[in-house]
Tab-separated table of N, CA, C and O in Angstrom:
chain	number	residue	atom	x	y	z
A	1017	MET	N	-136.258	55.561	-137.521
A	1017	MET	CA	-135.691	54.696	-136.858
A	1017	MET	C	-136.452	54.741	-135.297
A	1017	MET	O	-136.407	53.665	-134.559
A	1018	GLU	N	-136.954	56.014	-134.848
A	1018	GLU	CA	-138.189	55.579	-133.703
A	1018	GLU	C	-139.056	54.696	-134.041
A	1018	GLU	O	-139.078	54.275	-132.918
A	1019	LYS	N	-139.540	54.744	-135.082
A	1019	LYS	CA	-140.633	53.701	-135.469
A	1019	LYS	C	-140.078	52.077	-135.171
A	1019	LYS	O	-141.123	51.429	-134.550
A	1020	ILE	N	-138.918	52.071	-135.444
A	1020	ILE	CA	-138.182	50.625	-135.352
A	1020	ILE	C	-138.416	50.362	-133.766
A	1020	ILE	O	-138.541	49.543	-133.392
A	1021	TRP	N	-137.302	51.630	-133.128
A	1021	TRP	CA	-137.192	51.040	-131.315
A	1021	TRP	C	-138.425	50.920	-131.252
A	1021	TRP	O	-138.765	50.462	-129.662
A	1022	GLY	N	-139.437	51.904	-131.226
A	1022	GLY	CA	-140.986	51.772	-130.346
A	1022	GLY	C	-141.861	50.510	-130.514
A	1022	GLY	O	-143.045	50.248	-130.185
A	1023	ASN	N	-141.020	49.575	-131.770
A	1023	ASN	CA	-142.169	48.371	-131.843
A	1023	ASN	C	-141.631	47.288	-130.987
A	1023	ASN	O	-140.339	46.994	-130.252
A	1024	GLU	N	-142.454	47.202	-130.071
A	1024	GLU	CA	-142.687	46.241	-128.827
A	1024	GLU	C	-141.804	44.896	-129.285
A	1024	GLU	O	-140.456	44.393	-127.931
A	1025	TYR	N	-141.571	44.357	-130.168
A	1025	TYR	CA	-140.740	43.143	-130.612
A	1025	TYR	C	-139.585	43.077	-130.529
A	1025	TYR	O	-138.567	42.659	-130.027
A	1026	VAL	N	-139.162	44.322	-131.351
A	1026	VAL	CA	-137.725	44.790	-131.619
A	1026	VAL	C	-137.044	45.431	-130.223
A	1026	VAL	O	-136.050	45.049	-129.770
A	1027	PHE	N	-138.121	45.629	-129.380
A	1027	PHE	CA	-137.310	46.236	-127.846
A	1027	PHE	C	-137.431	45.168	-126.974
A	1027	PHE	O	-136.004	44.874	-126.632
A	1028	ILE	N	-138.099	44.028	-127.175
A	1028	ILE	CA	-137.777	42.632	-126.325
A	1028	ILE	C	-136.725	42.364	-126.903
A	1028	ILE	O	-135.825	41.404	-125.862
A	1029	ALA	N	-136.626	42.236	-128.139
A	1029	ALA	CA	-135.510	41.269	-128.979
A	1029	ALA	C	-134.283	41.863	-128.449
A	1029	ALA	O	-132.921	40.950	-127.881
A	1030	ALA	N	-134.011	43.331	-128.490
A	1030	ALA	CA	-132.946	44.060	-128.391
A	1030	ALA	C	-132.416	43.818	-126.505
A	1030	ALA	O	-131.401	43.656	-126.468
A	1031	TYR	N	-133.457	43.742	-125.383
A	1031	TYR	CA	-133.448	43.526	-124.219
A	1031	TYR	C	-133.179	42.166	-124.128
A	1031	TYR	O	-132.146	41.502	-123.340
A	1032	TYR	N	-133.484	40.999	-124.584
A	1032	TYR	CA	-133.007	39.754	-124.525
A	1032	TYR	C	-131.571	39.468	-125.354
A	1032	TYR	O	-131.003	38.647	-124.642
A	1033	SER	N	-131.284	40.118	-126.154
A	1033	SER	CA	-129.905	40.121	-126.768
A	1033	SER	C	-128.853	40.476	-126.130
A	1033	SER	O	-127.890	39.824	-125.574
A	1034	VAL	N	-129.184	41.737	-125.429
A	1034	VAL	CA	-127.892	42.234	-124.609
A	1034	VAL	C	-128.363	41.485	-123.270
A	1034	VAL	O	-126.689	41.243	-122.640
A	1035	VAL	N	-129.033	40.792	-122.343
A	1035	VAL	CA	-129.074	40.376	-121.459
A	1035	VAL	C	-128.277	38.544	-121.711
A	1035	VAL	O	-127.553	38.129	-120.800
A	1036	ILE	N	-128.571	37.980	-122.778
A	1036	ILE	CA	-127.741	36.666	-123.245
A	1036	ILE	C	-126.181	37.044	-123.525
A	1036	ILE	O	-125.272	36.163	-122.838
A	1037	LEU	N	-125.719	38.259	-123.768
A	1037	LEU	CA	-124.738	38.596	-123.782
A	1037	LEU	C	-123.967	38.856	-122.605
A	1037	LEU	O	-122.955	38.534	-122.378
A	1038	CYS	N	-124.534	39.563	-121.887
A	1038	CYS	CA	-124.149	39.829	-120.443
A	1038	CYS	C	-124.309	38.546	-119.523
A	1038	CYS	O	-123.078	38.464	-119.086
A	1039	ILE	N	-124.889	37.397	-119.751
A	1039	ILE	CA	-124.711	36.127	-118.849
A	1039	ILE	C	-123.413	35.186	-119.518
A	1039	ILE	O	-122.699	34.981	-118.858
A	1040	VAL	N	-123.252	35.681	-120.565
A	1040	VAL	CA	-122.066	34.847	-121.252
A	1040	VAL	C	-120.957	35.785	-120.893
A	1040	VAL	O	-120.002	34.844	-120.364
A	1041	VAL	N	-120.813	36.822	-120.928
A	1041	VAL	CA	-119.406	37.410	-120.451
A	1041	VAL	C	-119.407	37.492	-118.717
A	1041	VAL	O	-118.324	36.963	-118.124
A	1042	PHE	N	-120.440	37.362	-117.983
A	1042	PHE	CA	-120.456	37.316	-116.659
A	1042	PHE	C	-120.059	35.800	-116.229
A	1042	PHE	O	-119.287	35.698	-115.423
A	1043	LEU	N	-120.711	34.884	-117.170
A	1043	LEU	CA	-120.122	33.498	-116.912
A	1043	LEU	C	-118.378	33.229	-117.116
A	1043	LEU	O	-117.933	32.316	-116.103
A	1044	ALA	N	-118.477	33.936	-117.965
A	1044	ALA	CA	-116.893	33.831	-118.266
A	1044	ALA	C	-115.759	34.639	-117.107
A	1044	ALA	O	-115.108	34.229	-116.862
A	1045	ILE	N	-116.402	35.514	-116.538
A	1045	ILE	CA	-115.701	36.078	-115.352
A	1045	ILE	C	-115.825	35.025	-114.377
A	1045	ILE	O	-114.838	35.146	-113.581
A	1046	PHE	N	-117.049	34.469	-114.289
A	1046	PHE	CA	-116.827	33.636	-112.897
A	1046	PHE	C	-115.999	32.499	-113.014
A	1046	PHE	O	-115.307	31.800	-112.211
A	1047	GLU	N	-115.697	31.956	-114.744
A	1047	GLU	CA	-115.022	30.963	-114.656
A	1047	GLU	C	-113.363	31.274	-114.471
A	1047	GLU	O	-112.634	30.373	-114.064
A	1048	LEU	N	-113.130	32.588	-114.582
A	1048	LEU	CA	-111.603	32.927	-114.428
A	1048	LEU	C	-111.428	32.553	-112.760
A	1048	LEU	O	-110.554	32.553	-112.401
A	1049	VAL	N	-112.430	33.104	-112.153
A	1049	VAL	CA	-112.509	33.170	-110.522
A	1049	VAL	C	-112.745	31.767	-109.864
A	1049	VAL	O	-112.159	32.034	-108.466
A	1050	THR	N	-112.976	31.062	-110.483
A	1050	THR	CA	-113.129	29.770	-109.974
A	1050	THR	C	-111.620	28.635	-110.318
A	1050	THR	O	-111.256	29.030	-111.386
A	1051	LYS	N	-111.641	27.648	-109.567
A	1051	LYS	CA	-109.882	27.026	-109.860
A	1051	LYS	C	-110.638	26.113	-110.932
A	1051	LYS	O	-109.709	25.340	-111.473
A	1052	TYR	N	-111.788	25.469	-110.940
A	1052	TYR	CA	-111.900	24.666	-112.113
A	1052	TYR	C	-112.565	25.501	-113.526
A	1052	TYR	O	-113.015	26.353	-113.606
A	1053	LYS	N	-112.703	24.311	-114.439
A	1053	LYS	CA	-113.242	25.175	-115.866
A	1053	LYS	C	-114.518	24.359	-115.644
A	1053	LYS	O	-115.164	23.155	-115.713
A	1054	ASN	N	-115.669	25.452	-115.426
A	1054	ASN	CA	-117.239	25.364	-115.368
A	1054	ASN	C	-117.507	24.163	-116.588
A	1054	ASN	O	-118.376	22.995	-115.817
A	1055	TRP	N	-117.682	24.467	-117.720
A	1055	TRP	CA	-118.436	23.522	-118.511
A	1055	TRP	C	-117.624	22.372	-118.902
A	1055	TRP	O	-118.447	20.885	-119.364
A	1056	GLN	N	-116.239	22.014	-118.422
A	1056	GLN	CA	-115.464	20.853	-118.720
A	1056	GLN	C	-115.990	19.814	-117.471
A	1056	GLN	O	-116.217	18.724	-117.758
A	1057	GLU	N	-116.094	20.409	-116.348
A	1057	GLU	CA	-116.607	19.848	-115.151
A	1057	GLU	C	-118.065	19.295	-115.518
A	1057	GLU	O	-118.396	17.871	-115.082
A	1058	ILE	N	-118.859	20.177	-115.733
A	1058	ILE	CA	-120.279	20.037	-116.155
A	1058	ILE	C	-120.396	18.399	-117.183
A	1058	ILE	O	-121.248	17.419	-117.097
A	1059	LYS	N	-120.001	18.915	-118.087
A	1059	LYS	CA	-119.651	17.589	-119.531
A	1059	LYS	C	-119.153	16.553	-118.992
A	1059	LYS	O	-119.709	15.208	-119.112
A	1060	ASN	N	-118.376	16.520	-118.110
A	1060	ASN	CA	-117.868	15.380	-117.128
A	1060	ASN	C	-118.978	14.600	-116.222
A	1060	ASN	O	-119.053	13.493	-115.435
A	1061	GLY	N	-119.946	15.524	-115.568
A	1061	GLY	CA	-121.016	15.197	-114.912
A	1061	GLY	C	-121.325	15.506	-113.363
A	1061	GLY	O	-121.317	14.549	-112.495
A	1062	ASN	N	-120.197	16.368	-113.024
A	1062	ASN	CA	-119.748	16.951	-112.058
A	1062	ASN	C	-121.514	17.892	-111.931
A	1062	ASN	O	-121.676	19.261	-112.113
A	1063	LEU	N	-122.166	17.259	-110.864
A	1063	LEU	CA	-123.590	17.795	-110.548
A	1063	LEU	C	-123.526	18.853	-109.767
A	1063	LEU	O	-123.935	19.992	-109.641
A	1064	SER	N	-122.394	19.063	-108.852
A	1064	SER	CA	-121.911	20.131	-108.093
A	1064	SER	C	-121.753	21.577	-108.810
A	1064	SER	O	-122.270	22.522	-108.424
A	1065	VAL	N	-121.111	21.512	-109.941
A	1065	VAL	CA	-120.717	22.508	-110.509
A	1065	VAL	C	-121.983	22.671	-111.282
A	1065	VAL	O	-122.115	24.166	-111.567
A	1066	ALA	N	-122.613	21.865	-111.776
A	1066	ALA	CA	-123.945	22.386	-112.423
A	1066	ALA	C	-124.512	23.309	-111.923
A	1066	ALA	O	-125.490	24.009	-112.162
A	1067	MET	N	-124.865	22.636	-110.333
A	1067	MET	CA	-125.866	23.313	-109.507
A	1067	MET	C	-125.439	24.684	-109.350
A	1067	MET	O	-125.913	25.984	-108.975
A	1068	ALA	N	-123.835	25.106	-109.158
A	1068	ALA	CA	-123.564	26.309	-108.970
A	1068	ALA	C	-123.563	27.277	-109.918
A	1068	ALA	O	-123.903	28.386	-109.808
A	1069	THR	N	-123.051	26.413	-111.270
A	1069	THR	CA	-123.527	27.590	-112.332
A	1069	THR	C	-124.732	27.625	-112.584
A	1069	THR	O	-125.343	29.264	-112.927
A	1070	GLY	N	-125.890	26.874	-112.253
A	1070	GLY	CA	-127.026	26.731	-112.710
A	1070	GLY	C	-127.489	27.943	-111.669
A	1070	GLY	O	-128.595	28.978	-112.162
A	1071	GLY	N	-126.927	28.096	-110.294
A	1071	GLY	CA	-127.282	29.136	-109.367
A	1071	GLY	C	-127.103	30.516	-109.723
A	1071	GLY	O	-127.500	31.441	-109.895
A	1072	LYS	N	-125.576	30.450	-110.412
A	1072	LYS	CA	-125.053	31.724	-111.110
A	1072	LYS	C	-125.876	32.426	-112.375
A	1072	LYS	O	-126.016	33.596	-111.984
A	1073	ILE	N	-126.113	31.392	-112.972
A	1073	ILE	CA	-127.274	31.787	-113.836
A	1073	ILE	C	-128.702	32.374	-113.758
A	1073	ILE	O	-129.023	33.505	-114.462
A	1074	PHE	N	-129.068	31.750	-112.977
A	1074	PHE	CA	-130.717	32.031	-112.145
A	1074	PHE	C	-130.671	33.788	-111.453
A	1074	PHE	O	-130.785	34.514	-111.655
A	1075	GLY	N	-129.624	33.810	-111.024
A	1075	GLY	CA	-129.073	34.961	-109.873
A	1075	GLY	C	-128.964	36.053	-110.982
A	1075	GLY	O	-129.413	36.831	-110.841
A	1076	ILE	N	-127.881	35.956	-112.399
A	1076	ILE	CA	-127.725	36.988	-113.098
A	1076	ILE	C	-129.275	37.132	-113.784
A	1076	ILE	O	-129.380	38.353	-114.136
A	1077	SER	N	-129.750	36.313	-114.167
A	1077	SER	CA	-131.156	36.635	-115.085
A	1077	SER	C	-132.249	37.058	-114.067
A	1077	SER	O	-133.034	38.191	-114.530
A	1078	ASN	N	-132.182	36.540	-112.443
A	1078	ASN	CA	-132.804	37.405	-111.934
A	1078	ASN	C	-132.480	39.140	-111.574
A	1078	ASN	O	-133.614	39.929	-111.455
A	1079	ILE	N	-131.444	39.279	-111.393
A	1079	ILE	CA	-130.783	40.438	-111.442
A	1079	ILE	C	-131.419	41.435	-112.587
A	1079	ILE	O	-132.016	42.690	-112.408
A	1080	PHE	N	-131.418	40.667	-113.628
A	1080	PHE	CA	-131.509	41.883	-115.251
A	1080	PHE	C	-133.218	41.695	-114.861
A	1080	PHE	O	-133.789	42.433	-115.900
A	1081	HIS	N	-133.886	40.646	-114.622
A	1081	HIS	CA	-135.524	40.947	-114.355
A	1081	HIS	C	-135.966	41.961	-113.957
A	1081	HIS	O	-136.551	43.057	-114.514
A	1082	GLN	N	-135.478	42.217	-112.623
A	1082	GLN	CA	-135.393	43.389	-111.731
A	1082	GLN	C	-135.279	45.142	-112.497
A	1082	GLN	O	-135.961	45.695	-112.233
A	1083	SER	N	-133.802	44.306	-113.383
A	1083	SER	CA	-133.188	45.921	-113.687
A	1083	SER	C	-134.221	46.186	-115.115
A	1083	SER	O	-134.829	47.405	-115.433
A	1084	ILE	N	-134.701	45.250	-116.080
A	1084	ILE	CA	-135.435	45.496	-117.051
A	1084	ILE	C	-136.886	46.178	-116.396
A	1084	ILE	O	-137.299	46.964	-117.145
A	1085	LEU	N	-137.192	45.636	-115.371
A	1085	LEU	CA	-138.765	45.896	-114.868
A	1085	LEU	C	-138.612	47.429	-114.595
A	1085	LEU	O	-139.645	48.272	-114.576
A	1086	HIS	N	-137.799	47.997	-113.725
A	1086	HIS	CA	-137.518	49.142	-113.337
A	1086	HIS	C	-136.748	50.529	-114.125
A	1086	HIS	O	-136.511	51.350	-113.252
A	1087	ASN	N	-136.421	50.167	-115.168
A	1087	ASN	CA	-135.480	50.960	-115.798
A	1087	ASN	C	-135.944	50.754	-116.936
A	1087	ASN	O	-136.511	49.860	-117.793
A	1088	ASP	N	-136.168	52.249	-117.957
A	1088	ASP	CA	-136.661	52.356	-118.849
A	1088	ASP	C	-135.658	52.240	-120.088
A	1088	ASP	O	-136.242	52.720	-121.476
A	1089	SER	N	-134.502	52.761	-119.966
A	1089	SER	CA	-133.669	52.389	-121.142
A	1089	SER	C	-132.503	51.667	-121.128
A	1089	SER	O	-132.404	50.955	-120.021
A	1090	LEU	N	-132.095	50.881	-122.474
A	1090	LEU	CA	-131.188	49.899	-122.351
A	1090	LEU	C	-130.336	50.094	-121.578
A	1090	LEU	O	-129.434	49.164	-120.930
A	1091	LEU	N	-129.258	51.238	-121.985
A	1091	LEU	CA	-128.479	51.487	-120.977
A	1091	LEU	C	-128.283	51.527	-119.368
A	1091	LEU	O	-127.429	50.971	-119.083
A	1092	THR	N	-129.361	52.304	-119.160
A	1092	THR	CA	-129.533	51.788	-117.401
A	1092	THR	C	-129.871	50.585	-116.926
A	1092	THR	O	-129.378	50.605	-115.905
A	1093	MET	N	-130.411	50.003	-117.786
A	1093	MET	CA	-130.678	48.456	-117.596
A	1093	MET	C	-129.327	47.386	-117.518
A	1093	MET	O	-128.988	46.560	-116.640
A	1094	ILE	N	-128.621	48.058	-118.229
A	1094	ILE	CA	-127.318	47.329	-118.447
A	1094	ILE	C	-126.393	47.555	-116.919
A	1094	ILE	O	-125.651	46.946	-116.356
A	1095	GLY	N	-126.261	48.889	-116.852
A	1095	GLY	CA	-125.652	49.632	-115.806
A	1095	GLY	C	-125.992	49.229	-114.646
A	1095	GLY	O	-125.051	48.428	-114.002
A	1096	TRP	N	-127.573	48.740	-114.265
A	1096	TRP	CA	-127.962	48.164	-113.049
A	1096	TRP	C	-127.345	46.739	-112.929
A	1096	TRP	O	-127.007	46.526	-112.231
A	1097	GLY	N	-127.360	46.167	-114.027
A	1097	GLY	CA	-127.195	44.592	-114.029
A	1097	GLY	C	-125.781	44.346	-113.991
A	1097	GLY	O	-125.622	43.363	-113.461
A	1098	VAL	N	-124.700	45.311	-114.541
A	1098	VAL	CA	-123.417	45.254	-114.444
A	1098	VAL	C	-123.242	45.341	-112.564
A	1098	VAL	O	-122.418	44.348	-112.314
A	1099	TYR	N	-123.751	46.185	-112.133
A	1099	TYR	CA	-123.617	46.305	-110.760
A	1099	TYR	C	-123.943	45.197	-109.751
A	1099	TYR	O	-123.722	44.642	-108.866
A	1100	GLY	N	-125.242	44.794	-110.554
A	1100	GLY	CA	-125.683	43.506	-109.746
A	1100	GLY	C	-124.956	42.534	-109.498
A	1100	GLY	O	-124.588	41.911	-108.741
A	1101	PHE	N	-124.097	42.205	-110.814
A	1101	PHE	CA	-123.577	41.079	-111.013
A	1101	PHE	C	-122.216	41.301	-110.152
A	1101	PHE	O	-121.710	40.531	-109.524
A	1102	ALA	N	-121.592	42.621	-109.991
A	1102	ALA	CA	-120.466	42.865	-109.240
A	1102	ALA	C	-120.801	42.266	-107.596
A	1102	ALA	O	-119.892	41.801	-106.976
A	1103	LEU	N	-122.269	42.669	-107.501
A	1103	LEU	CA	-122.423	42.459	-105.748
A	1103	LEU	C	-122.552	40.808	-105.573
A	1103	LEU	O	-122.390	40.197	-104.809
A	1104	LEU	N	-123.082	40.425	-106.669
A	1104	LEU	CA	-123.087	38.852	-106.571
A	1104	LEU	C	-121.778	38.331	-106.514
A	1104	LEU	O	-121.447	37.430	-106.259
A	1105	LEU	N	-120.706	38.550	-107.342
A	1105	LEU	CA	-119.314	38.516	-107.307
A	1105	LEU	C	-118.809	38.470	-106.075
A	1105	LEU	O	-117.970	37.686	-105.505
A	1106	ILE	N	-118.979	39.565	-105.326
A	1106	ILE	CA	-118.480	40.057	-104.112
A	1106	ILE	C	-119.363	38.963	-103.020
A	1106	ILE	O	-118.412	38.276	-101.956
A	1107	GLY	N	-120.570	38.690	-103.264
A	1107	GLY	CA	-120.859	37.606	-102.267
A	1107	GLY	C	-120.693	36.513	-102.538
A	1107	GLY	O	-120.019	35.629	-101.526
A	1108	TYR	N	-120.071	36.153	-103.473
A	1108	TYR	CA	-119.221	34.963	-103.672
A	1108	TYR	C	-117.778	34.831	-103.106
A	1108	TYR	O	-117.670	33.446	-102.575
A	1109	PHE	N	-117.067	35.790	-103.122
A	1109	PHE	CA	-116.009	36.088	-102.609
A	1109	PHE	C	-116.124	35.840	-100.968
A	1109	PHE	O	-115.465	35.081	-100.052
A	1110	ILE	N	-117.047	36.688	-100.448
A	1110	ILE	CA	-117.531	36.313	-98.841
A	1110	ILE	C	-118.085	35.169	-98.980
A	1110	ILE	O	-117.757	34.665	-97.673
A	1111	PHE	N	-118.776	34.365	-99.306
A	1111	PHE	CA	-118.691	32.886	-99.290
A	1111	PHE	C	-117.951	32.134	-98.858
A	1111	PHE	O	-117.583	31.322	-98.113
A	1112	GLU	N	-116.776	32.435	-99.601
A	1112	GLU	CA	-115.494	31.733	-99.745
A	1112	GLU	C	-114.553	31.890	-98.336
A	1112	GLU	O	-114.065	31.401	-97.651
A	1113	PHE	N	-114.918	33.088	-98.002
A	1113	PHE	CA	-114.166	33.760	-96.794
A	1113	PHE	C	-114.761	33.341	-95.727
A	1113	PHE	O	-113.856	33.230	-94.541
A	1114	LEU	N	-116.002	33.197	-95.338
A	1114	LEU	CA	-116.667	32.563	-94.173
A	1114	LEU	C	-116.607	30.840	-94.104
A	1114	LEU	O	-117.306	30.609	-92.965
A	1115	THR	N	-115.939	30.521	-94.832
A	1115	THR	CA	-115.895	29.086	-94.996
A	1115	THR	C	-114.468	28.750	-94.881
A	1115	THR	O	-113.918	27.919	-95.729
A	1116	PRO	N	-113.798	29.114	-93.936
A	1116	PRO	CA	-112.294	28.972	-93.500
A	1116	PRO	C	-111.865	27.304	-93.174
A	1116	PRO	O	-110.812	27.040	-93.971
A	1117	ALA	N	-113.159	26.760	-92.937
A	1117	ALA	CA	-112.617	25.146	-92.748
A	1117	ALA	C	-112.572	24.513	-93.951
A	1117	ALA	O	-111.454	23.379	-94.171
A	1118	PHE	N	-112.919	25.101	-95.068
A	1118	PHE	CA	-112.680	24.378	-96.324
A	1118	PHE	C	-112.758	25.168	-97.616
A	1118	PHE	O	-113.224	26.438	-97.425
A	1119	LYS	N	-112.101	24.987	-98.691
A	1119	LYS	CA	-112.207	25.695	-100.121
A	1119	LYS	C	-113.366	25.229	-100.419
A	1119	LYS	O	-113.747	24.498	-101.089
A	1120	ILE	N	-114.365	26.116	-100.772
A	1120	ILE	CA	-115.957	26.004	-101.516
A	1120	ILE	C	-115.088	25.661	-102.891
A	1120	ILE	O	-115.913	24.698	-103.382
A	1121	ASP	N	-114.383	25.921	-103.749
A	1121	ASP	CA	-113.736	25.558	-105.303
A	1121	ASP	C	-113.778	24.201	-105.193
A	1121	ASP	O	-114.264	23.664	-105.939
A	1122	ASP	N	-112.890	23.974	-104.338
A	1122	ASP	CA	-112.280	22.563	-104.263
A	1122	ASP	C	-113.163	21.516	-103.969
A	1122	ASP	O	-113.307	20.411	-104.453
A	1123	GLU	N	-114.070	22.038	-102.947
A	1123	GLU	CA	-115.357	21.138	-102.819
A	1123	GLU	C	-116.187	20.910	-104.165
A	1123	GLU	O	-116.396	19.876	-104.160
A	1124	ILE	N	-116.472	22.108	-104.574
A	1124	ILE	CA	-117.400	22.017	-105.671
A	1124	ILE	C	-116.751	21.226	-107.063
A	1124	ILE	O	-117.553	20.112	-107.644
A	1125	GLN	N	-115.496	21.274	-107.022
A	1125	GLN	CA	-114.864	20.406	-107.859
A	1125	GLN	C	-115.009	19.170	-107.781
A	1125	GLN	O	-114.563	18.218	-108.732
A	1126	ALA	N	-114.586	18.792	-106.391
A	1126	ALA	CA	-114.940	17.247	-106.134
A	1126	ALA	C	-116.050	16.601	-106.082
A	1126	ALA	O	-116.524	15.849	-105.431
A	1127	ASP	N	-117.069	17.731	-106.389
A	1127	ASP	CA	-118.549	17.056	-106.435
A	1127	ASP	C	-119.257	17.130	-105.513
A	1127	ASP	O	-119.922	16.278	-104.908
A	1128	ASN	N	-118.954	17.739	-104.215
A	1128	ASN	CA	-119.764	17.625	-103.034
A	1128	ASN	C	-120.994	18.111	-103.097
A	1128	ASN	O	-120.882	19.877	-103.097
A	1129	ARG	N	-121.897	17.467	-103.384
A	1129	ARG	CA	-123.237	18.411	-103.776
A	1129	ARG	C	-123.927	19.101	-102.989
A	1129	ARG	O	-124.767	20.020	-103.249
A	1130	ALA	N	-123.300	19.131	-101.502
A	1130	ALA	CA	-124.094	19.771	-100.581
A	1130	ALA	C	-123.622	21.292	-100.561
A	1130	ALA	O	-124.075	22.264	-100.557
A	1131	VAL	N	-121.970	21.348	-100.606
A	1131	VAL	CA	-121.556	22.693	-101.230
A	1131	VAL	C	-122.094	23.009	-102.284
A	1131	VAL	O	-122.375	24.274	-102.611
A	1132	GLY	N	-122.261	22.321	-103.251
A	1132	GLY	CA	-123.003	22.867	-105.148
A	1132	GLY	C	-124.340	23.443	-104.380
A	1132	GLY	O	-124.329	24.563	-105.069
A	1133	LEU	N	-125.142	22.713	-104.012
A	1133	LEU	CA	-126.426	23.112	-103.678
A	1133	LEU	C	-126.448	24.479	-102.692
A	1133	LEU	O	-127.053	25.731	-102.805
A	1134	ILE	N	-125.480	24.297	-101.716
A	1134	ILE	CA	-125.458	26.172	-100.630
A	1134	ILE	C	-125.174	26.824	-101.761
A	1134	ILE	O	-125.379	28.120	-101.900
A	1135	ALA	N	-123.973	26.719	-102.706
A	1135	ALA	CA	-123.647	27.704	-103.502
A	1135	ALA	C	-124.795	28.331	-104.509
A	1135	ALA	O	-124.624	29.182	-104.593
A	1136	MET	N	-125.447	27.182	-104.882
A	1136	MET	CA	-126.492	27.634	-105.930
A	1136	MET	C	-127.495	28.336	-104.989
A	1136	MET	O	-128.096	29.196	-105.528
A	1137	ILE	N	-127.853	28.425	-103.741
A	1137	ILE	CA	-128.957	28.600	-102.892
A	1137	ILE	C	-128.252	30.257	-102.510
A	1137	ILE	O	-129.310	31.145	-102.735
A	1138	ILE	N	-127.535	30.165	-102.311
A	1138	ILE	CA	-126.525	31.766	-101.996
A	1138	ILE	C	-126.534	32.360	-103.317
A	1138	ILE	O	-127.123	33.515	-103.361
A	1139	SER	N	-126.251	32.213	-104.432
A	1139	SER	CA	-126.729	32.869	-105.812
A	1139	SER	C	-127.680	33.185	-105.745
A	1139	SER	O	-128.416	34.616	-106.267
A	1140	ILE	N	-128.869	32.109	-105.554
A	1140	ILE	CA	-130.023	32.905	-106.212
A	1140	ILE	C	-131.033	33.568	-105.080
A	1140	ILE	O	-131.273	34.617	-105.127
A	1141	GLY	N	-130.616	33.456	-103.719
A	1141	GLY	CA	-130.840	34.183	-102.682
A	1141	GLY	C	-130.012	35.520	-102.514
A	1141	GLY	O	-131.240	36.611	-102.280
A	1142	LEU	N	-128.947	35.883	-103.166
A	1142	LEU	CA	-128.375	36.866	-102.899
A	1142	LEU	C	-129.431	38.011	-104.241
A	1142	LEU	O	-129.224	39.065	-104.212
A	1143	SER	N	-129.434	37.250	-105.087
A	1143	SER	CA	-130.186	38.001	-106.333
A	1143	SER	C	-131.402	38.254	-106.477
A	1143	SER	O	-131.544	39.231	-106.703
A	1144	TYR	N	-132.089	37.958	-105.240
A	1144	TYR	CA	-133.309	38.621	-104.968
A	1144	TYR	C	-133.185	39.566	-104.170
A	1144	TYR	O	-134.132	40.466	-104.282
A	1145	VAL	N	-132.125	39.735	-103.117
A	1145	VAL	CA	-131.975	41.021	-102.319
A	1145	VAL	C	-131.373	42.090	-103.370
A	1145	VAL	O	-131.807	43.405	-103.028
A	1146	ILE	N	-130.280	41.533	-104.301
A	1146	ILE	CA	-129.982	42.532	-105.108
A	1146	ILE	C	-130.721	43.320	-106.462
A	1146	ILE	O	-130.932	44.247	-106.431
A	1147	GLY	N	-131.916	42.521	-106.739
A	1147	GLY	CA	-132.899	42.632	-107.474
A	1147	GLY	C	-133.834	43.928	-106.767
A	1147	GLY	O	-134.296	44.670	-107.270
A	1148	ALA	N	-134.378	43.425	-105.451
A	1148	ALA	CA	-135.095	44.001	-104.433
A	1148	ALA	C	-134.168	45.511	-104.420
A	1148	ALA	O	-134.921	46.656	-104.355
A	1149	GLY	N	-132.979	45.890	-104.346
A	1149	GLY	CA	-132.082	46.732	-104.030
A	1149	GLY	C	-132.221	47.764	-105.087
A	1149	GLY	O	-132.182	48.938	-105.231
A	1150	ILE	N	-132.490	47.037	-106.635
A	1150	ILE	CA	-132.403	47.649	-108.018
A	1150	ILE	C	-134.202	48.410	-107.893
A	1150	ILE	O	-134.022	49.479	-108.329
A	1151	SER	N	-134.861	47.721	-107.420
A	1151	SER	CA	-136.327	48.396	-107.757
A	1151	SER	C	-136.633	49.268	-106.542
A	1151	SER	O	-136.588	50.421	-106.331
């Protein structure tokens, strides 16, 4: 068994598979906390939702990137990735709280591209900060 896990290709495939699964689970959680259905809105051509969702995917991936670089076990990598995702989710709620003049979800659902772009940049930017904390 040690020979299998020692193989670099198996090691990469394991990390890749786990990260894909985590991205799917985390996007499902984001779907639960937003007022709109991400994939339905994207299918309908809502660019704002696509940008916000793309920023979340990039953010989660960047957090896992740092987690993989700085941890040598699969379980530790998952733990830091989950922790980083929780921080990213908290950042989303802070963004919503800091804009009392309008509701972020309503603006993104209405395809307000300025808000969608800011949401994307916030997710990406926070992922760099979170990633730096992991390392």
